[in-house]
Short mmCIF file of C-alpha atoms in Angstrom, two decimals:
data_model
loop_
_atom_site.label_atom_id
_atom_site.label_comp_id
_atom_site.label_asym_id
_atom_site.label_seq_id
_atom_site.Cartn_x
_atom_site.Cartn_y
_atom_site.Cartn_z
CA UNK A 22 28.27 4.35 -31.17
CA UNK A 23 25.38 3.49 -33.59
CA UNK A 24 26.33 1.23 -36.44
CA UNK A 25 26.02 2.39 -40.01
CA UNK A 26 22.92 1.39 -41.97
CA UNK A 27 23.97 1.48 -45.60
CA UNK A 28 20.63 0.54 -47.11
CA UNK A 29 17.83 3.08 -46.54
CA UNK A 30 14.55 1.61 -47.72
CA UNK A 31 11.54 3.51 -48.95
CA UNK A 32 9.50 3.15 -45.73
CA UNK A 33 12.33 4.92 -43.89
CA UNK A 34 11.88 7.96 -46.11
CA UNK A 35 8.16 8.25 -45.53
CA UNK A 36 7.11 6.93 -48.95
CA UNK A 37 3.35 6.71 -49.41
CA UNK A 38 1.47 3.55 -50.32
CA UNK A 39 -0.33 3.26 -53.61
CA UNK A 40 -3.63 3.73 -51.82
CA UNK A 41 -2.57 7.12 -50.46
CA UNK A 42 -3.75 10.23 -52.25
CA UNK A 43 -0.50 12.02 -51.33
CA UNK A 44 2.49 11.67 -53.67
CA UNK A 45 6.01 11.01 -52.52
CA UNK A 46 7.68 14.38 -51.98
CA UNK A 47 10.25 15.69 -54.45
CA UNK A 48 13.60 14.02 -53.73
CA UNK A 49 12.16 12.47 -50.58
CA UNK A 50 14.31 9.36 -50.61
CA UNK A 51 17.39 11.29 -51.66
CA UNK A 52 16.87 13.67 -48.75
CA UNK A 53 16.61 10.87 -46.20
CA UNK A 54 19.59 8.95 -47.57
CA UNK A 55 21.74 12.08 -47.68
CA UNK A 56 20.88 12.88 -44.06
CA UNK A 57 21.78 9.32 -43.00
CA UNK A 58 25.04 9.43 -44.94
CA UNK A 59 26.12 12.78 -43.49
CA UNK A 60 25.03 11.76 -40.00
CA UNK A 61 27.11 8.60 -40.09
CA UNK A 62 30.13 10.28 -41.67
CA UNK A 63 30.01 12.95 -38.95
CA UNK A 64 30.15 10.22 -36.31
CA UNK A 65 33.12 8.66 -38.02
CA UNK A 66 34.94 12.01 -38.01
CA UNK A 67 34.21 12.47 -34.33
CA UNK A 68 35.53 8.96 -33.61
CA UNK A 69 38.76 9.79 -35.46
CA UNK A 70 39.18 12.96 -33.46
CA UNK A 71 38.67 11.18 -30.14
CA UNK A 72 41.06 8.34 -31.05
CA UNK A 73 43.82 10.08 -32.99
CA UNK A 74 43.96 13.78 -32.24
CA UNK A 75 45.88 14.92 -29.18
CA UNK A 76 48.20 17.75 -28.07
CA UNK A 77 51.21 16.06 -29.59
CA UNK A 78 49.42 15.80 -32.93
CA UNK A 79 48.72 19.55 -32.93
CA UNK A 80 52.25 20.48 -31.74
CA UNK A 81 53.85 18.47 -34.54
CA UNK A 82 51.23 19.72 -37.05
CA UNK A 83 50.52 16.08 -37.89
CA UNK A 84 47.69 15.95 -40.43
CA UNK A 85 47.35 12.16 -40.49
CA UNK A 86 44.18 12.10 -38.34
CA UNK A 87 42.30 14.35 -40.76
CA UNK A 88 43.56 12.19 -43.64
CA UNK A 89 42.17 9.10 -41.96
CA UNK A 90 38.88 10.90 -41.33
CA UNK A 91 38.67 12.21 -44.93
CA UNK A 92 39.08 8.72 -46.42
CA UNK A 93 36.84 7.01 -43.85
CA UNK A 94 34.03 9.52 -44.20
CA UNK A 95 34.16 9.39 -48.00
CA UNK A 96 34.03 5.60 -47.92
CA UNK A 97 31.00 5.66 -45.61
CA UNK A 98 29.07 8.22 -47.62
CA UNK A 99 29.85 6.66 -51.00
CA UNK A 100 28.85 3.22 -49.73
CA UNK A 101 25.46 4.49 -48.60
CA UNK A 102 24.94 6.31 -51.94
CA UNK A 103 25.93 3.20 -53.91
CA UNK A 104 23.56 0.99 -51.94
CA UNK A 105 20.60 3.32 -52.60
CA UNK A 106 21.43 5.02 -55.90
CA UNK A 107 23.84 2.65 -57.69
CA UNK A 108 23.66 4.60 -60.95
CA UNK A 109 24.51 7.96 -59.41
CA UNK A 110 28.18 9.00 -59.80
CA UNK A 111 29.96 11.11 -57.18
CA UNK A 112 32.31 14.10 -57.45
CA UNK A 113 34.43 13.68 -54.35
CA UNK A 114 37.58 15.32 -53.04
CA UNK A 115 39.58 12.14 -52.34
CA UNK A 116 40.90 9.12 -54.23
CA UNK A 117 42.53 6.01 -52.81
CA UNK A 118 46.00 6.20 -54.39
CA UNK A 119 47.67 7.10 -51.08
CA UNK A 120 46.16 4.02 -49.45
CA UNK A 121 47.60 1.50 -51.89
CA UNK A 122 50.78 -0.57 -51.88
CA UNK A 123 53.31 -0.94 -49.11
CA UNK A 124 53.63 2.80 -48.66
CA UNK A 125 49.91 3.15 -47.91
CA UNK A 126 49.67 0.11 -45.61
CA UNK A 127 49.61 1.91 -42.23
CA UNK A 128 47.13 4.55 -43.36
CA UNK A 129 45.02 1.96 -45.14
CA UNK A 130 44.75 -0.19 -42.06
CA UNK A 131 43.65 2.77 -39.95
CA UNK A 132 40.92 3.64 -42.50
CA UNK A 133 39.67 0.06 -42.73
CA UNK A 134 39.60 -0.19 -38.93
CA UNK A 135 37.65 3.09 -38.56
CA UNK A 136 35.11 2.24 -41.27
CA UNK A 137 34.46 -1.26 -39.98
CA UNK A 138 34.05 0.01 -36.42
CA UNK A 139 31.07 1.99 -37.66
CA UNK A 140 29.24 -0.25 -40.13
CA UNK A 141 26.78 -3.08 -39.56
CA UNK A 142 28.28 -5.28 -42.24
CA UNK A 143 32.11 -5.23 -42.37
CA UNK A 144 33.57 -4.03 -45.64
CA UNK A 145 36.59 -5.60 -47.29
CA UNK A 146 39.68 -3.49 -47.91
CA UNK A 147 39.03 -3.62 -51.64
CA UNK A 148 35.43 -2.59 -51.06
CA UNK A 149 36.50 0.43 -49.01
CA UNK A 150 39.02 1.52 -51.66
CA UNK A 151 36.44 1.10 -54.39
CA UNK A 152 33.92 3.16 -52.40
CA UNK A 153 36.45 5.97 -52.01
CA UNK A 154 37.19 5.91 -55.73
CA UNK A 155 33.53 6.33 -56.62
CA UNK A 156 34.23 10.03 -56.04
CA UNK A 157 36.22 10.47 -59.28
CA UNK A 158 33.31 11.49 -61.55
CA UNK A 159 34.06 14.50 -63.79
CA UNK A 160 30.72 16.24 -63.19
CA UNK A 161 28.97 18.22 -65.89
CA UNK A 162 25.77 19.87 -67.11
CA UNK A 163 23.51 16.84 -67.70
CA UNK A 164 22.14 14.04 -65.59
CA UNK A 165 22.47 13.70 -61.85
CA UNK A 166 25.44 13.28 -59.58
CA UNK A 167 26.43 13.94 -55.99
CA UNK A 168 29.30 16.08 -54.75
CA UNK A 169 30.99 15.39 -51.42
CA UNK A 170 33.52 17.06 -49.19
CA UNK A 171 34.06 14.46 -46.43
CA UNK A 172 35.77 17.03 -44.18
CA UNK A 173 35.57 20.68 -45.09
CA UNK A 174 37.74 22.68 -42.70
CA UNK A 175 40.65 20.33 -42.00
CA UNK A 176 42.49 22.72 -39.68
CA UNK A 177 39.31 23.43 -37.78
CA UNK A 178 38.88 19.68 -37.38
CA UNK A 179 42.38 19.30 -35.97
CA UNK A 180 41.82 22.15 -33.55
CA UNK A 181 38.54 20.68 -32.34
CA UNK A 182 36.71 23.66 -33.81
CA UNK A 183 34.46 24.02 -36.87
CA UNK A 184 34.41 21.52 -39.72
CA UNK A 185 31.63 20.08 -41.84
CA UNK A 186 30.64 17.02 -43.82
CA UNK A 187 29.08 18.41 -46.99
CA UNK A 188 26.92 16.54 -49.48
CA UNK A 189 24.88 17.90 -52.39
CA UNK A 190 22.86 16.45 -55.23
CA UNK A 191 23.26 18.15 -58.63
CA UNK A 192 20.75 17.52 -61.40
CA UNK A 193 21.31 18.98 -64.86
CA UNK A 194 23.93 21.36 -63.56
CA UNK A 195 21.92 22.79 -60.61
CA UNK A 196 22.10 21.93 -56.95
CA UNK A 197 18.74 20.48 -55.90
CA UNK A 198 19.56 19.10 -52.41
CA UNK A 199 22.16 19.86 -49.79
CA UNK A 200 23.08 18.52 -46.36
CA UNK A 201 25.67 19.90 -43.94
CA UNK A 202 26.79 18.00 -40.87
CA UNK A 203 28.48 20.39 -38.40
CA UNK A 204 29.53 18.34 -35.34
CA UNK A 205 31.07 21.24 -33.39
CA UNK A 206 28.68 24.04 -34.33
CA UNK A 207 26.72 25.32 -31.28
CA UNK A 208 23.04 24.75 -31.48
CA UNK A 209 22.60 28.29 -30.20
CA UNK A 210 25.41 30.72 -31.05
CA UNK A 211 24.45 32.88 -28.04
CA UNK A 212 25.48 29.92 -25.86
CA UNK A 213 28.90 28.97 -27.15
CA UNK A 214 29.48 26.58 -24.25
CA UNK A 215 26.10 24.89 -24.79
CA UNK A 216 25.05 21.92 -26.83
CA UNK A 217 26.92 21.32 -30.08
CA UNK A 218 26.19 19.40 -33.24
CA UNK A 219 23.93 20.67 -36.05
CA UNK A 220 22.63 19.07 -39.22
CA UNK A 221 21.13 21.34 -41.93
CA UNK A 222 19.23 20.25 -44.97
CA UNK A 223 17.54 21.93 -47.91
CA UNK A 224 15.71 20.71 -50.99
CA UNK A 225 14.94 22.99 -53.92
CA UNK A 226 11.64 24.78 -53.29
CA UNK A 227 11.09 23.27 -49.84
CA UNK A 228 12.97 25.65 -47.51
CA UNK A 229 15.90 25.01 -45.23
CA UNK A 230 15.87 23.18 -41.90
CA UNK A 231 18.14 22.30 -39.01
CA UNK A 232 18.07 19.64 -36.35
CA UNK A 233 20.46 18.39 -33.75
CA UNK A 234 23.11 16.04 -35.02
CA UNK A 235 22.04 12.64 -33.79
CA UNK A 236 18.32 13.18 -34.30
CA UNK A 237 15.39 15.28 -33.21
CA UNK A 238 12.78 17.50 -34.77
CA UNK A 239 13.63 19.56 -37.82
CA UNK A 240 13.13 23.29 -37.39
CA UNK A 241 12.87 25.78 -40.26
CA UNK A 242 15.66 28.31 -40.50
CA UNK A 243 15.81 31.67 -42.22
CA UNK A 244 18.46 34.21 -43.05
CA UNK A 245 18.63 37.43 -41.04
CA UNK A 246 16.19 40.24 -41.77
CA UNK A 247 18.79 42.96 -41.09
CA UNK A 248 18.24 45.63 -43.72
CA UNK A 249 20.91 48.19 -42.78
CA UNK A 250 24.47 47.08 -43.46
CA UNK A 251 25.81 48.90 -40.41
CA UNK A 252 23.90 46.38 -38.30
CA UNK A 253 25.36 43.38 -40.14
CA UNK A 254 28.02 40.88 -39.03
CA UNK A 255 30.64 39.25 -41.18
CA UNK A 256 31.37 35.52 -41.00
CA UNK A 257 35.02 35.03 -42.00
CA UNK A 258 37.46 32.22 -42.43
CA UNK A 259 39.94 31.55 -39.66
CA UNK A 260 42.59 30.66 -42.23
CA UNK A 261 44.10 33.62 -44.07
CA UNK A 262 44.72 31.36 -47.08
CA UNK A 263 40.96 31.14 -47.61
CA UNK A 264 40.24 34.85 -47.25
CA UNK A 265 41.86 38.24 -47.56
CA UNK A 266 41.04 39.77 -44.20
CA UNK A 267 42.37 43.16 -45.41
CA UNK A 268 39.89 43.27 -48.28
CA UNK A 269 37.13 42.18 -45.95
CA UNK A 270 38.03 45.01 -43.54
CA UNK A 271 37.79 47.53 -46.36
CA UNK A 272 34.41 46.17 -47.45
CA UNK A 273 33.22 46.36 -43.84
CA UNK A 274 34.35 50.02 -43.71
CA UNK A 275 32.42 50.80 -46.90
CA UNK A 276 29.31 49.16 -45.45
CA UNK A 277 29.65 50.84 -42.10
CA UNK A 278 30.10 47.56 -40.28
CA UNK A 279 31.78 47.79 -36.86
CA UNK A 280 30.63 44.58 -35.21
CA UNK A 281 33.36 41.97 -34.64
CA UNK A 282 33.41 39.18 -37.21
CA UNK A 283 32.37 35.62 -36.50
CA UNK A 284 35.38 33.53 -37.48
CA UNK A 285 35.07 29.84 -38.30
CA UNK A 286 36.29 27.26 -40.77
CA UNK A 287 34.39 25.33 -43.42
CA UNK A 288 30.87 25.55 -44.86
CA UNK A 289 29.71 26.17 -41.32
CA UNK A 290 29.95 29.80 -42.47
CA UNK A 291 27.11 29.13 -44.89
CA UNK A 292 25.19 27.58 -41.99
CA UNK A 293 25.77 30.66 -39.85
CA UNK A 294 24.40 33.00 -42.54
CA UNK A 295 21.50 30.66 -43.32
CA UNK A 296 20.15 30.75 -39.78
CA UNK A 297 20.90 34.41 -39.10
CA UNK A 298 23.96 34.12 -36.87
CA UNK A 299 25.71 36.45 -39.38
CA UNK A 300 24.64 38.37 -42.45
CA UNK A 301 27.62 38.19 -44.84
CA UNK A 302 30.10 35.54 -45.93
CA UNK A 303 32.79 36.42 -48.47
CA UNK A 304 35.27 34.14 -50.17
CA UNK A 305 37.19 36.63 -52.27
CA UNK A 306 39.83 35.54 -54.81
CA UNK A 307 43.18 34.98 -53.15
CA UNK A 308 45.00 34.53 -56.44
CA UNK A 309 44.41 34.93 -60.18
CA UNK A 310 44.67 31.19 -60.78
CA UNK A 311 42.66 29.64 -57.94
CA UNK A 312 39.34 28.09 -58.97
CA UNK A 313 36.75 27.08 -56.41
CA UNK A 314 35.71 23.39 -56.19
CA UNK A 315 32.05 22.43 -56.37
CA UNK A 316 32.22 20.33 -53.19
CA UNK A 317 33.24 23.37 -51.24
CA UNK A 318 30.00 25.21 -52.05
CA UNK A 319 27.26 22.86 -53.27
CA UNK A 320 25.46 22.16 -50.01
CA UNK A 321 25.97 25.64 -48.55
CA UNK A 322 24.73 27.27 -51.73
CA UNK A 323 21.28 25.67 -51.67
CA UNK A 324 20.89 26.00 -47.92
CA UNK A 325 21.48 29.74 -48.21
CA UNK A 326 19.02 30.09 -51.08
CA UNK A 327 16.33 28.02 -49.35
CA UNK A 328 16.74 30.04 -46.17
CA UNK A 329 15.95 33.25 -48.08
CA UNK A 330 19.52 34.45 -48.63
CA UNK A 331 21.43 34.97 -51.84
CA UNK A 332 24.70 33.61 -53.22
CA UNK A 333 26.71 34.70 -56.23
CA UNK A 334 30.28 35.25 -57.37
CA UNK A 335 31.94 38.67 -57.05
CA UNK A 336 30.29 39.76 -60.31
CA UNK A 337 26.81 38.92 -59.06
CA UNK A 338 26.58 35.81 -61.29
CA UNK A 339 24.95 32.70 -59.76
CA UNK A 340 27.39 29.90 -58.98
CA UNK A 341 27.51 27.58 -61.98
CA UNK A 342 27.75 23.91 -60.99
CA UNK A 343 27.52 22.64 -64.59
CA UNK A 344 31.21 23.07 -65.50
CA UNK A 345 32.58 19.84 -64.00
CA UNK A 346 34.52 19.57 -60.77
CA UNK A 347 35.12 23.31 -60.40
CA UNK A 348 33.29 26.60 -60.48
CA UNK A 349 35.38 27.67 -63.45
CA UNK A 350 32.71 30.09 -64.74
CA UNK A 351 32.83 32.02 -61.47
CA UNK A 352 35.28 34.10 -59.46
CA UNK A 353 34.96 34.20 -55.71
CA UNK A 354 31.81 33.78 -53.60
CA UNK A 355 29.50 36.28 -51.94
CA UNK A 356 26.67 35.18 -49.63
CA UNK A 357 24.40 37.50 -47.71
CA UNK A 358 20.82 37.96 -46.61
CA UNK A 359 18.57 39.23 -49.39
CA UNK A 360 18.03 42.72 -47.92
CA UNK A 361 21.66 43.80 -48.03
CA UNK A 362 23.02 41.58 -50.82
CA UNK A 363 23.13 44.25 -53.53
CA UNK A 364 24.94 46.66 -51.23
CA UNK A 365 27.48 43.97 -50.37
CA UNK A 366 28.15 43.20 -54.04
CA UNK A 367 28.69 46.92 -54.71
CA UNK A 368 31.20 47.20 -51.86
CA UNK A 369 33.01 44.08 -53.06
CA UNK A 370 33.31 45.45 -56.59
CA UNK A 371 34.49 48.82 -55.36
CA UNK A 372 37.20 47.22 -53.23
CA UNK A 373 38.45 44.82 -55.86
CA UNK A 374 38.32 47.35 -58.72
CA UNK A 375 40.58 49.61 -56.68
CA UNK A 376 43.03 46.69 -56.45
CA UNK A 377 42.58 45.76 -60.17
CA UNK A 378 41.35 42.30 -59.21
CA UNK A 379 38.24 42.29 -61.31
#
C-alpha cells in the first residue's frame, strides 16, 4: 500500500514558473492537496475494512471498525491539510475524546497503528490526537476553512457497499472546492460487477471531473439531460432514517416516475446525479428538529453545481454554508438535473404541504 505523503509541494500541483505567461489556476494547490488527502484517507478506510470487518462484526452489529476508520481518516486528512495550509481551520465530524485515557486505550492503539501503517513519517500518539482535534472549528461566514466527513455512510461501509470520504473548501461562506472519494462506487454503473473506486473533484467555475481512485486521467462529468420527469430515476438512501421512502414514492407518482430507484448510502448519491446515473436525489426532513451538517453536503453540493445540476433545500433556497457547522438556514436537500429541477421542487412542496411539513 502506498505510503502517505503529507507535504504536497507546489511543483506537484503544476505551479508555473515566474517566466511562464500562464498564471497558477484558481485553487490549484488546494485542489491537488485535497485530492491527495482524500485518496490517502480512502486507502486507510479500505485497509480498516480488510483488517477489521468480517461476518462476525456484521452479525453482532459491531461498529468499532468504522469508528477506527473515522478517526484514522480524519487524522490523515487533517495532517495533510496542516502541512500545506497551517492557517486553515477544519470543521470535522470527529473529536478525540473517545480515544483518551484508559477507557480509550484499545481504540487509540488501533487508530495509531492504522495511521502509522499508511504514513511515510510515523506520527506520535499525541500528534494523531491533535490532528483529529483540528476538526473542531465552528465555521462561519468569513475567511476560509475546510469541512470533512471522514466516512459518510457508516452502515454502507460496514456492509462493504457505498461510503465516501468527503472534503470541501469553504471561502466566505461558499463552497469553492469539493472532492469525493468513493472506494466502492462502480466506475460504470451499467457494469456493477466491474471496476470500482471513483474520485470526483470540482472547483468553482471549472467544471466537475472524475478519475479512478488510485490515479489515471480525469474525465469531465455532466448531469443527465433528461427533460421529462417520467424518464427520470431517483437515487435514494438505503437507510430509512436518512429518507422517507413513502414521501419519495408520492413525489415519484406526481412526477410520473416508474423506474426503480438507485439505492446507496452517503454522498455517493450526489456523485450518481452529477455523472448522470440518476436524475434526482432527495433528503427530505425526517423530523422537525433535525438540522443537516455542512460536512454531509459540502463536496456533493459543488460537484452537482459544476456538473450542470442544481441543489437547494425543499423551499428552493440555495444551501447556506455560512451558518457554522450546520445548514441551519435550510430545511432538507433537493438535487436534480437542471431540466427537471423546478418540477421536482414543485412535487416536493405539494407532497410536504399535504403533510403540513413545510
